mmCIF file of C-alpha atoms and ligand atoms in Angstrom:
data_model
loop_
_atom_site.group_PDB
_atom_site.id
_atom_site.type_symbol
_atom_site.label_atom_id
_atom_site.label_comp_id
_atom_site.label_asym_id
_atom_site.label_seq_id
_atom_site.Cartn_x
_atom_site.Cartn_y
_atom_site.Cartn_z
ATOM 1 C CA MET A 10 -0.885 17.132 21.986
ATOM 2 C CA LYS A 11 0.284 18.658 18.683
ATOM 3 C CA ALA A 12 -1.232 17.561 15.379
ATOM 4 C CA VAL A 13 -1.486 18.467 11.706
ATOM 5 C CA VAL A 14 -5.171 19.268 11.299
ATOM 6 C CA LYS A 15 -7.247 20.124 8.272
ATOM 7 C CA THR A 16 -9.357 22.740 9.990
ATOM 8 C CA LYS A 17 -11.179 24.514 7.156
ATOM 9 C CA ARG A 18 -12.794 23.824 3.801
ATOM 10 C CA THR A 19 -10.050 25.760 1.980
ATOM 11 C CA LYS A 20 -6.445 25.201 0.908
ATOM 12 C CA GLY A 21 -3.908 24.527 3.678
ATOM 13 C CA MET A 22 -3.630 22.821 7.084
ATOM 14 C CA GLU A 23 -2.586 23.858 10.592
ATOM 15 C CA PHE A 24 -0.109 22.513 13.132
ATOM 16 C CA ILE A 25 -2.048 23.083 16.344
ATOM 17 C CA LYS A 26 -2.652 21.887 19.883
ATOM 18 C CA VAL A 27 -5.613 19.502 20.211
ATOM 19 C CA PRO A 28 -6.892 17.286 23.040
ATOM 20 C CA ALA A 29 -5.223 13.831 23.184
ATOM 21 C CA PRO A 30 -7.619 11.076 22.042
ATOM 22 C CA ARG A 31 -9.384 8.737 24.502
ATOM 23 C CA ILE A 32 -9.833 5.005 24.005
ATOM 24 C CA GLY A 33 -12.806 2.678 24.159
ATOM 25 C CA PRO A 34 -12.647 -0.950 25.421
ATOM 26 C CA ARG A 35 -11.483 -2.365 22.045
ATOM 27 C CA ASP A 36 -9.194 0.544 21.134
ATOM 28 C CA VAL A 37 -5.486 1.083 21.402
ATOM 29 C CA LEU A 38 -3.675 4.353 22.103
ATOM 30 C CA ILE A 39 -0.507 4.662 20.016
ATOM 31 C CA LYS A 40 2.358 7.111 20.454
ATOM 32 C CA VAL A 41 3.430 7.967 16.912
ATOM 33 C CA MET A 42 7.154 7.807 16.098
ATOM 34 C CA LEU A 43 7.177 8.437 12.334
ATOM 35 C CA ALA A 44 4.429 9.255 9.858
ATOM 36 C CA SER A 45 4.857 9.496 6.095
ATOM 37 C CA ILE A 46 3.062 11.710 3.597
ATOM 38 C CA CYS A 47 0.882 10.242 0.852
ATOM 39 C CA GLY A 48 -0.608 11.837 -2.259
ATOM 40 C CA THR A 49 -3.992 11.711 -0.490
ATOM 41 C CA ASP A 50 -2.649 14.134 2.135
ATOM 42 C CA VAL A 51 -1.609 16.505 -0.657
ATOM 43 C CA HIS A 52 -5.155 16.338 -2.113
ATOM 44 C CA ILE A 53 -6.568 17.167 1.324
ATOM 45 C CA HIS A 54 -4.054 19.985 1.775
ATOM 46 C CA ASP A 55 -4.782 21.519 -1.638
ATOM 47 C CA TRP A 56 -8.533 20.990 -1.243
ATOM 48 C CA THR A 57 -8.873 19.349 -4.662
ATOM 49 C CA ARG A 58 -12.189 18.234 -6.121
ATOM 50 C CA TRP A 59 -11.815 14.791 -4.537
ATOM 51 C CA ALA A 60 -11.146 16.316 -1.094
ATOM 52 C CA GLN A 61 -14.091 18.701 -1.387
ATOM 53 C CA TYR A 62 -16.632 15.933 -1.806
ATOM 54 C CA ARG A 63 -14.914 13.308 0.383
ATOM 55 C CA PHE A 64 -13.307 15.088 3.365
ATOM 56 C CA LYS A 65 -15.072 16.705 6.318
ATOM 57 C CA PRO A 66 -12.908 19.059 8.441
ATOM 58 C CA PRO A 67 -11.828 19.259 11.170
ATOM 59 C CA ARG A 68 -9.740 16.102 11.017
ATOM 60 C CA ILE A 69 -6.137 15.100 11.844
ATOM 61 C CA ILE A 70 -4.508 13.825 8.644
ATOM 62 C CA GLY A 71 -2.078 10.962 7.981
ATOM 63 C CA HIS A 72 -2.476 7.226 7.546
ATOM 64 C CA GLU A 73 1.066 5.852 7.133
ATOM 65 C CA PHE A 74 2.928 5.500 10.427
ATOM 66 C CA VAL A 75 4.921 3.501 12.924
ATOM 67 C CA GLY A 76 4.401 3.949 16.654
ATOM 68 C CA LYS A 77 4.454 2.333 20.082
ATOM 69 C CA VAL A 78 1.394 1.094 21.949
ATOM 70 C CA GLU A 79 0.935 3.396 24.952
ATOM 71 C CA LYS A 80 -2.319 2.100 26.415
ATOM 72 C CA ILE A 81 -4.876 -0.622 25.630
ATOM 73 C CA GLY A 82 -8.622 -0.880 26.236
ATOM 74 C CA ASP A 83 -9.973 -3.468 28.700
ATOM 75 C CA GLU A 84 -11.087 -5.900 25.963
ATOM 76 C CA VAL A 85 -7.929 -5.705 23.800
ATOM 77 C CA THR A 86 -6.150 -9.061 23.467
ATOM 78 C CA GLN A 87 -3.914 -8.847 20.377
ATOM 79 C CA VAL A 88 -1.375 -6.154 21.338
ATOM 80 C CA ASN A 89 0.423 -5.092 24.499
ATOM 81 C CA VAL A 90 1.830 -1.845 25.822
ATOM 82 C CA GLY A 91 5.225 -1.242 24.189
ATOM 83 C CA ASP A 92 4.501 -3.163 20.944
ATOM 84 C CA ARG A 93 5.799 -1.395 17.825
ATOM 85 C CA VAL A 94 2.845 -1.184 15.440
ATOM 86 C CA SER A 95 1.658 0.162 12.107
ATOM 87 C CA ALA A 96 -1.897 -0.169 10.797
ATOM 88 C CA GLU A 97 -4.116 -1.058 7.920
ATOM 89 C CA SER A 98 -5.615 2.328 6.962
ATOM 90 C CA HIS A 99 -8.892 0.805 5.739
ATOM 91 C CA ILE A 100 -10.934 0.478 8.914
ATOM 92 C CA SER A 101 -13.519 -2.144 7.977
ATOM 93 C CA CYS A 102 -16.800 -3.010 9.698
ATOM 94 C CA GLY A 103 -16.280 -6.778 9.731
ATOM 95 C CA ASP A 104 -20.007 -7.411 9.243
ATOM 96 C CA CYS A 105 -20.930 -6.491 5.664
ATOM 97 C CA TYR A 106 -21.173 -8.824 2.642
ATOM 98 C CA GLN A 107 -17.676 -7.831 1.423
ATOM 99 C CA CYS A 108 -16.018 -8.192 4.838
ATOM 100 C CA ARG A 109 -17.622 -11.575 5.403
ATOM 101 C CA ASN A 110 -16.403 -12.723 1.992
ATOM 102 C CA GLY A 111 -12.791 -11.769 2.711
ATOM 103 C CA TYR A 112 -12.784 -8.406 0.923
ATOM 104 C CA SER A 113 -12.480 -6.011 3.839
ATOM 105 C CA GLU A 114 -10.495 -3.609 1.607
ATOM 106 C CA ILE A 115 -13.803 -2.850 -0.153
ATOM 107 C CA CYS A 116 -15.971 -2.931 2.977
ATOM 108 C CA LYS A 117 -19.364 -1.273 2.426
ATOM 109 C CA ASP A 118 -18.856 0.799 5.547
ATOM 110 C CA LEU A 119 -15.165 1.563 5.006
ATOM 111 C CA ARG A 120 -13.633 4.315 7.143
ATOM 112 C CA LEU A 121 -10.254 5.652 6.070
ATOM 113 C CA LEU A 122 -7.629 6.607 8.614
ATOM 114 C CA GLY A 123 -6.769 10.304 8.277
ATOM 115 C CA VAL A 124 -9.966 10.907 6.271
ATOM 116 C CA ASP A 125 -12.908 9.525 8.285
ATOM 117 C CA HIS A 126 -10.966 8.829 11.509
ATOM 118 C CA ASP A 127 -8.348 11.103 13.129
ATOM 119 C CA GLY A 128 -4.967 10.282 11.620
ATOM 120 C CA ALA A 129 -1.322 9.707 12.443
ATOM 121 C CA CYS A 130 0.217 13.175 11.946
ATOM 122 C CA ALA A 131 -0.047 13.749 15.690
ATOM 123 C CA ASP A 132 1.647 12.784 18.946
ATOM 124 C CA TYR A 133 -1.015 10.110 19.537
ATOM 125 C CA LEU A 134 -3.752 8.289 17.659
ATOM 126 C CA THR A 135 -6.293 5.657 18.613
ATOM 127 C CA LEU A 136 -7.311 2.696 16.504
ATOM 128 C CA PRO A 137 -9.442 -0.416 16.954
ATOM 129 C CA GLU A 138 -7.131 -3.365 17.564
ATOM 130 C CA HIS A 139 -8.376 -5.278 14.491
ATOM 131 C CA VAL A 140 -6.501 -2.958 12.092
ATOM 132 C CA LEU A 141 -3.156 -3.019 13.926
ATOM 133 C CA TRP A 142 -0.061 -4.725 12.549
ATOM 134 C CA LYS A 143 2.784 -5.725 14.884
ATOM 135 C CA ASN A 144 6.039 -4.893 13.132
ATOM 136 C CA ASP A 145 8.832 -7.359 12.525
ATOM 137 C CA PRO A 146 11.779 -6.346 14.744
ATOM 138 C CA ASP A 147 14.129 -6.635 11.718
ATOM 139 C CA ILE A 148 12.322 -3.800 9.909
ATOM 140 C CA PRO A 149 13.680 -0.332 10.807
ATOM 141 C CA ASP A 150 11.199 2.424 11.724
ATOM 142 C CA LYS A 151 11.733 4.248 8.424
ATOM 143 C CA TRP A 152 10.654 1.171 6.496
ATOM 144 C CA ALA A 153 7.841 0.241 8.872
ATOM 145 C CA THR A 154 6.042 3.523 8.172
ATOM 146 C CA ILE A 155 5.883 2.892 4.396
ATOM 147 C CA GLN A 156 4.365 -0.601 4.582
ATOM 148 C CA GLU A 157 0.856 0.624 3.781
ATOM 149 C CA PRO A 158 1.665 2.022 0.283
ATOM 150 C CA PHE A 159 4.163 -0.822 -0.231
ATOM 151 C CA GLY A 160 1.143 -3.108 0.097
ATOM 152 C CA ASN A 161 -0.670 -1.214 -2.696
ATOM 153 C CA ALA A 162 2.322 -1.957 -4.907
ATOM 154 C CA ILE A 163 2.370 -5.655 -3.948
ATOM 155 C CA ASP A 164 -1.282 -6.187 -4.865
ATOM 156 C CA THR A 165 -0.792 -4.390 -8.181
ATOM 157 C CA VAL A 166 2.334 -6.353 -9.135
ATOM 158 C CA MET A 167 1.180 -9.720 -7.794
ATOM 159 C CA ALA A 168 -2.383 -9.826 -9.152
ATOM 160 C CA GLU A 169 -0.726 -12.478 -11.339
ATOM 161 C CA ASP A 170 2.785 -13.905 -11.475
ATOM 162 C CA VAL A 171 5.510 -11.687 -12.988
ATOM 163 C CA SER A 172 8.448 -14.082 -12.909
ATOM 164 C CA ALA A 173 10.307 -14.290 -16.248
ATOM 165 C CA LYS A 174 7.823 -11.778 -17.680
ATOM 166 C CA THR A 175 8.277 -8.394 -19.321
ATOM 167 C CA VAL A 176 6.731 -5.590 -17.281
ATOM 168 C CA LEU A 177 5.878 -1.964 -18.072
ATOM 169 C CA ILE A 178 5.443 0.335 -15.069
ATOM 170 C CA LEU A 179 3.595 3.573 -15.798
ATOM 171 C CA GLY A 180 4.284 6.227 -13.158
ATOM 172 C CA ALA A 181 7.323 6.229 -10.866
ATOM 173 C CA GLY A 182 5.723 7.918 -7.878
ATOM 174 C CA THR A 183 6.482 6.184 -4.597
ATOM 175 C CA ILE A 184 4.070 3.317 -5.274
ATOM 176 C CA GLY A 185 5.379 2.741 -8.823
ATOM 177 C CA LEU A 186 8.895 2.775 -7.359
ATOM 178 C CA PHE A 187 8.002 0.202 -4.698
ATOM 179 C CA ALA A 188 6.444 -1.874 -7.504
ATOM 180 C CA THR A 189 9.693 -1.687 -9.466
ATOM 181 C CA GLY A 190 11.610 -3.218 -6.550
ATOM 182 C CA ILE A 191 8.907 -5.848 -5.993
ATOM 183 C CA ALA A 192 8.780 -6.832 -9.691
ATOM 184 C CA ARG A 193 12.570 -7.112 -9.755
ATOM 185 C CA ALA A 194 12.639 -9.215 -6.590
ATOM 186 C CA SER A 195 9.840 -11.402 -8.024
ATOM 187 C CA GLY A 196 11.914 -12.296 -11.068
ATOM 188 C CA ALA A 197 10.537 -10.078 -13.849
ATOM 189 C CA SER A 198 12.944 -10.455 -16.771
ATOM 190 C CA LEU A 199 12.532 -6.939 -18.182
ATOM 191 C CA ILE A 200 11.232 -3.895 -16.324
ATOM 192 C CA ILE A 201 10.490 -0.726 -18.278
ATOM 193 C CA VAL A 202 9.505 2.366 -16.280
ATOM 194 C CA SER A 203 7.878 5.431 -17.821
ATOM 195 C CA ASP A 204 7.525 8.786 -16.029
ATOM 196 C CA PRO A 205 7.968 12.410 -17.153
ATOM 197 C CA ASN A 206 9.938 13.086 -13.949
ATOM 198 C CA ASN A 207 13.673 12.357 -14.433
ATOM 199 C CA TYR A 208 14.391 12.605 -10.683
ATOM 200 C CA ARG A 209 12.063 9.653 -10.109
ATOM 201 C CA LEU A 210 13.319 7.749 -13.161
ATOM 202 C CA ASN A 211 16.773 7.874 -11.565
ATOM 203 C CA ILE A 212 15.386 6.293 -8.387
ATOM 204 C CA SER A 213 13.654 3.621 -10.484
ATOM 205 C CA LYS A 214 17.049 2.581 -11.885
ATOM 206 C CA LYS A 215 18.242 1.999 -8.303
ATOM 207 C CA MET A 216 15.114 -0.094 -7.679
ATOM 208 C CA GLY A 217 15.859 -2.398 -10.625
ATOM 209 C CA ALA A 218 14.395 -0.818 -13.779
ATOM 210 C CA HIS A 219 16.196 -2.074 -16.897
ATOM 211 C CA ILE A 220 14.906 0.683 -19.196
ATOM 212 C CA THR A 221 13.609 4.120 -18.166
ATOM 213 C CA LEU A 222 11.538 6.259 -20.523
ATOM 214 C CA ASN A 223 10.350 9.842 -20.381
ATOM 215 C CA PRO A 224 7.009 10.126 -22.230
ATOM 216 C CA LYS A 225 7.364 13.924 -22.458
ATOM 217 C CA LYS A 226 10.651 13.575 -24.353
ATOM 218 C CA GLN A 227 10.247 10.403 -26.407
ATOM 219 C CA ASP A 228 7.603 8.304 -28.153
ATOM 220 C CA ILE A 229 7.649 5.347 -25.766
ATOM 221 C CA THR A 230 5.521 2.922 -27.845
ATOM 222 C CA PRO A 231 8.113 1.979 -30.541
ATOM 223 C CA ILE A 232 10.861 1.710 -27.914
ATOM 224 C CA ILE A 233 8.777 -0.732 -25.830
ATOM 225 C CA LEU A 234 7.925 -2.792 -28.910
ATOM 226 C CA GLU A 235 11.571 -2.937 -29.966
ATOM 227 C CA ALA A 236 12.681 -3.979 -26.472
ATOM 228 C CA THR A 237 10.207 -6.897 -26.528
ATOM 229 C CA ASN A 238 10.915 -8.287 -30.035
ATOM 230 C CA ASN A 239 7.743 -6.577 -31.248
ATOM 231 C CA ASN A 240 5.631 -8.696 -28.892
ATOM 232 C CA GLY A 241 4.754 -5.949 -26.438
ATOM 233 C CA VAL A 242 4.962 -6.439 -22.686
ATOM 234 C CA ASP A 243 3.323 -9.299 -20.779
ATOM 235 C CA VAL A 244 2.306 -7.083 -17.875
ATOM 236 C CA VAL A 245 1.357 -3.415 -17.519
ATOM 237 C CA LEU A 246 1.177 -1.819 -14.057
ATOM 238 C CA GLU A 247 -0.617 1.543 -14.108
ATOM 239 C CA PHE A 248 0.367 3.965 -11.326
ATOM 240 C CA SER A 249 0.124 7.311 -13.120
ATOM 241 C CA GLY A 250 -3.615 8.033 -13.085
ATOM 242 C CA ASN A 251 -3.012 9.540 -16.532
ATOM 243 C CA ASN A 252 -5.375 8.664 -19.408
ATOM 244 C CA GLN A 253 -2.649 8.968 -22.033
ATOM 245 C CA ALA A 254 -0.343 6.653 -20.080
ATOM 246 C CA LEU A 255 -3.172 4.129 -19.668
ATOM 247 C CA ASN A 256 -3.648 4.091 -23.444
ATOM 248 C CA GLN A 257 0.098 3.712 -24.005
ATOM 249 C CA GLY A 258 -0.028 0.720 -21.685
ATOM 250 C CA LEU A 259 -2.951 -0.851 -23.538
ATOM 251 C CA LYS A 260 -1.245 -0.259 -26.911
ATOM 252 C CA THR A 261 2.001 -1.906 -25.832
ATOM 253 C CA ILE A 262 0.565 -4.869 -23.927
ATOM 254 C CA THR A 263 0.926 -8.179 -25.762
ATOM 255 C CA PRO A 264 -2.350 -9.913 -26.740
ATOM 256 C CA GLY A 265 -3.215 -12.271 -23.881
ATOM 257 C CA GLY A 266 -1.408 -10.051 -21.374
ATOM 258 C CA ARG A 267 -2.700 -8.389 -18.210
ATOM 259 C CA ILE A 268 -2.920 -4.910 -16.810
ATOM 260 C CA SER A 269 -3.335 -3.962 -13.142
ATOM 261 C CA ILE A 270 -4.603 -0.459 -12.475
ATOM 262 C CA LEU A 271 -4.001 1.316 -9.161
ATOM 263 C CA GLY A 272 -3.772 4.889 -10.512
ATOM 264 C CA ILE A 273 -6.767 7.126 -9.872
ATOM 265 C CA TYR A 274 -7.988 9.360 -12.706
ATOM 266 C CA GLU A 275 -9.235 12.886 -12.349
ATOM 267 C CA LYS A 276 -11.973 12.343 -14.928
ATOM 268 C CA GLN A 277 -13.690 9.421 -16.604
ATOM 269 C CA VAL A 278 -11.146 7.796 -18.919
ATOM 270 C CA SER A 279 -11.475 6.856 -22.545
ATOM 271 C CA ILE A 280 -10.116 3.598 -23.969
ATOM 272 C CA ASP A 281 -10.756 1.640 -27.155
ATOM 273 C CA LEU A 282 -12.297 -1.383 -25.450
ATOM 274 C CA ASN A 283 -12.893 -3.427 -28.629
ATOM 275 C CA LYS A 284 -9.434 -2.964 -30.092
ATOM 276 C CA GLU A 285 -7.232 -2.784 -27.013
ATOM 277 C CA VAL A 286 -8.982 -5.151 -24.615
ATOM 278 C CA ILE A 287 -11.593 -7.500 -26.063
ATOM 279 C CA PHE A 288 -9.904 -8.595 -29.303
ATOM 280 C CA LYS A 289 -6.547 -8.729 -27.507
ATOM 281 C CA LYS A 290 -8.034 -10.817 -24.691
ATOM 282 C CA ILE A 291 -6.486 -8.602 -22.021
ATOM 283 C CA ARG A 292 -7.155 -9.228 -18.350
ATOM 284 C CA ILE A 293 -7.763 -6.009 -16.397
ATOM 285 C CA TYR A 294 -7.451 -5.872 -12.601
ATOM 286 C CA GLY A 295 -8.734 -2.906 -10.623
ATOM 287 C CA ILE A 296 -6.668 -2.634 -7.459
ATOM 288 C CA THR A 297 -7.651 -0.824 -4.294
ATOM 289 C CA GLY A 298 -5.983 -0.867 -0.907
ATOM 290 C CA ARG A 299 -4.360 -4.133 0.132
ATOM 291 C CA LYS A 300 -5.526 -7.610 1.095
ATOM 292 C CA VAL A 301 -5.840 -7.544 4.869
ATOM 293 C CA PHE A 302 -3.647 -9.049 6.201
ATOM 294 C CA SER A 303 -2.141 -11.422 3.628
ATOM 295 C CA THR A 304 -0.480 -8.507 1.810
ATOM 296 C CA TRP A 305 0.956 -7.227 5.109
ATOM 297 C CA TYR A 306 2.695 -10.580 5.612
ATOM 298 C CA LYS A 307 4.198 -10.339 2.111
ATOM 299 C CA THR A 308 5.249 -6.721 2.705
ATOM 300 C CA SER A 309 6.918 -7.672 5.948
ATOM 301 C CA ARG A 310 8.806 -10.530 4.293
ATOM 302 C CA PHE A 311 9.952 -8.500 1.275
ATOM 303 C CA LEU A 312 11.362 -5.886 3.660
ATOM 304 C CA SER A 313 12.740 -7.994 6.517
ATOM 305 C CA SER A 314 14.462 -10.441 4.164
ATOM 306 C CA GLY A 315 16.173 -7.644 2.234
ATOM 307 C CA LEU A 316 14.505 -8.815 -1.016
ATOM 308 C CA VAL A 317 13.473 -5.176 -1.505
ATOM 309 C CA ASP A 318 15.530 -2.310 -0.070
ATOM 310 C CA PRO A 319 13.276 0.772 -0.184
ATOM 311 C CA SER A 320 16.038 3.174 0.984
ATOM 312 C CA PRO A 321 16.487 4.930 -2.402
ATOM 313 C CA ILE A 322 12.763 5.823 -2.360
ATOM 314 C CA ILE A 323 12.823 7.392 1.128
ATOM 315 C CA THR A 324 14.430 10.694 0.167
ATOM 316 C CA HIS A 325 13.478 13.206 2.886
ATOM 317 C CA GLN A 326 12.754 13.453 6.607
ATOM 318 C CA PHE A 327 11.458 16.512 8.488
ATOM 319 C CA PRO A 328 10.094 17.203 11.966
ATOM 320 C CA LEU A 329 6.271 16.987 11.963
ATOM 321 C CA LYS A 330 5.920 20.763 12.296
ATOM 322 C CA ASP A 331 7.637 21.155 8.893
ATOM 323 C CA TYR A 332 5.023 19.066 7.044
ATOM 324 C CA GLU A 333 4.506 21.940 4.570
ATOM 325 C CA LYS A 334 8.072 21.415 3.294
ATOM 326 C CA GLY A 335 7.210 17.812 2.483
ATOM 327 C CA ILE A 336 3.961 18.720 0.767
ATOM 328 C CA LYS A 337 5.753 21.309 -1.362
ATOM 329 C CA LEU A 338 8.438 18.803 -2.405
ATOM 330 C CA MET A 339 5.720 16.339 -3.399
ATOM 331 C CA LYS A 340 3.899 18.954 -5.482
ATOM 332 C CA ASP A 341 7.173 19.883 -7.175
ATOM 333 C CA GLY A 342 7.960 16.194 -7.827
ATOM 334 C CA LYS A 343 11.363 16.623 -6.214
ATOM 335 C CA CYS A 344 11.170 13.718 -3.784
ATOM 336 C CA GLY A 345 10.365 10.073 -3.267
ATOM 337 C CA LYS A 346 8.712 9.284 0.065
ATOM 338 C CA VAL A 347 8.806 12.062 2.685
ATOM 339 C CA ILE A 348 8.828 10.987 6.337
ATOM 340 C CA LEU A 349 7.814 13.149 9.289
ATOM 341 C CA LYS A 350 9.369 12.637 12.717
ATOM 342 C CA VAL A 351 6.790 13.086 15.436
HETATM 343 P P1 LIG B 18 2.295 9.913 -7.403
HETATM 344 O O1 LIG B 18 1.469 11.081 -7.784
HETATM 345 O O2 LIG B 18 3.457 10.100 -6.488
HETATM 346 O O3 LIG B 18 2.856 9.230 -8.731
HETATM 347 C C1 LIG B 18 2.295 9.354 -9.995
HETATM 348 C C2 LIG B 18 3.448 9.411 -10.986
HETATM 349 O O4 LIG B 18 2.908 9.354 -12.306
HETATM 350 C C3 LIG B 18 4.257 10.706 -10.872
HETATM 351 O O5 LIG B 18 5.635 10.427 -10.651
HETATM 352 C C4 LIG B 18 4.024 11.376 -12.229
HETATM 353 O O6 LIG B 18 5.164 12.101 -12.695
HETATM 354 C C5 LIG B 18 3.712 10.160 -13.113
HETATM 355 N N1 LIG B 18 3.039 10.486 -14.369
HETATM 356 C C6 LIG B 18 2.250 11.545 -14.665
HETATM 357 N N2 LIG B 18 1.888 11.512 -15.960
HETATM 358 C C7 LIG B 18 2.457 10.394 -16.499
HETATM 359 C C8 LIG B 18 2.460 9.817 -17.789
HETATM 360 N N3 LIG B 18 1.796 10.365 -18.811
HETATM 361 N N4 LIG B 18 3.169 8.676 -17.980
HETATM 362 C C9 LIG B 18 3.850 8.098 -16.948
HETATM 363 N N5 LIG B 18 3.881 8.619 -15.709
HETATM 364 C C10 LIG B 18 3.185 9.738 -15.474
HETATM 365 O O7 LIG B 18 1.294 8.823 -6.816
HETATM 366 P P2 LIG B 18 1.564 7.524 -5.909
HETATM 367 O O8 LIG B 18 1.410 7.886 -4.488
HETATM 368 O O9 LIG B 18 2.802 6.820 -6.338
HETATM 369 O O10 LIG B 18 0.278 6.684 -6.318
HETATM 370 C C11 LIG B 18 0.140 6.198 -7.642
HETATM 371 C C12 LIG B 18 -1.295 6.298 -8.131
HETATM 372 O O11 LIG B 18 -2.110 5.401 -7.400
HETATM 373 C C13 LIG B 18 -1.952 7.672 -7.959
HETATM 374 O O12 LIG B 18 -2.803 7.893 -9.068
HETATM 375 C C14 LIG B 18 -2.756 7.526 -6.691
HETATM 376 O O13 LIG B 18 -3.855 8.403 -6.659
HETATM 377 C C15 LIG B 18 -3.203 6.093 -6.809
HETATM 378 N N6 LIG B 18 -3.501 5.400 -5.544
HETATM 379 C C16 LIG B 18 -4.492 4.488 -5.592
HETATM 380 C C17 LIG B 18 -4.772 3.729 -4.469
HETATM 381 C C18 LIG B 18 -5.844 2.701 -4.540
HETATM 382 O O14 LIG B 18 -6.163 2.114 -3.507
HETATM 383 N N7 LIG B 18 -6.378 2.413 -5.723
HETATM 384 C C19 LIG B 18 -4.033 3.898 -3.298
HETATM 385 C C20 LIG B 18 -2.992 4.810 -3.293
HETATM 386 C C21 LIG B 18 -2.726 5.558 -4.436
HETATM 387 ZN ZN1 LIG B 19 -17.518 -4.283 5.995
#
């Protein structure tokens, strides 16, 4: 079969022929239809600091996908040949303290699809049945493949209720854009989105942002305060992984408000904990992955009901062999979600 493989500990990837995977008794063989590119794949491609310590080539990349079950192991009971599936990318052990307490997203023995386990940018992949998600027939393929990052956005937005609340979204990458649609559908009364990328700010307007701000061109703090009667926002959702943006969020959050942080920072961040958190009584949520599978049910319902239409975010589609085009667009910031047809 053909696959996008990170073959060497240097920049780049290769589209090469590799042996098709084999399945064990509890595994499922899936024929991939669409895969989508995530920022993680760009890190692996560019061999950034994170990739250098975390990733061990050779490995097939990709963890967002939709496909059809081609073959099942003898002990598989939950899916059948022909089922249209996606998957939770956090492959948990099921046995550790976290898993047994309902936190499989932070399993002690977590294996990430496309990082520790051969990924979805290939004709076929295998997965243990316990991470598979059977897709709602009302969700088109193009939407089914983006459910995994959509789930990141759900957990960030819904760590607490947002209805009738004022919300600041920092970073309008694909996950911040999904969050904009989710916050709007969940009844947020004011949604302010900040991103230095005007292309993405335009998409955020289509997803329901009331005010869009460019922190490279304007001082966003006084504008946010003015828009909230000098109260500041009730909720900050941090998707930029930028220290300055994080501090802007903490400065503009109303005392007693909450911040959810999904963004990942290149270095240790600096915040004024006394002034911006403790004396303001701010609640901080660190968000990683998704709740398995409660968030998948929510994702499925947001999409199948039409409460959130992610179409404006899905901006490009290429054949799998042209994955480099997608990675370049992502590095240039000239896209939303890029989908690869396998
Ligand atoms: P992305 O890189 O597509 O989006 C980040 C956005 O932040 C970009 O549009 C960028 O222009 C914007 N940005 C940069 N500087 C900014 C600033 N000063 N103010 C406002 N915006 C700024 O990433 P994504 O795929 O949408 O993911 C969002 C973040 O979440 C990333 O940091 C990613 O690494 C992280 N992430 C975390 C998890 C997790 O489980 N915790 C999972 C997936 C992604
Ligand atoms: Zn575990």
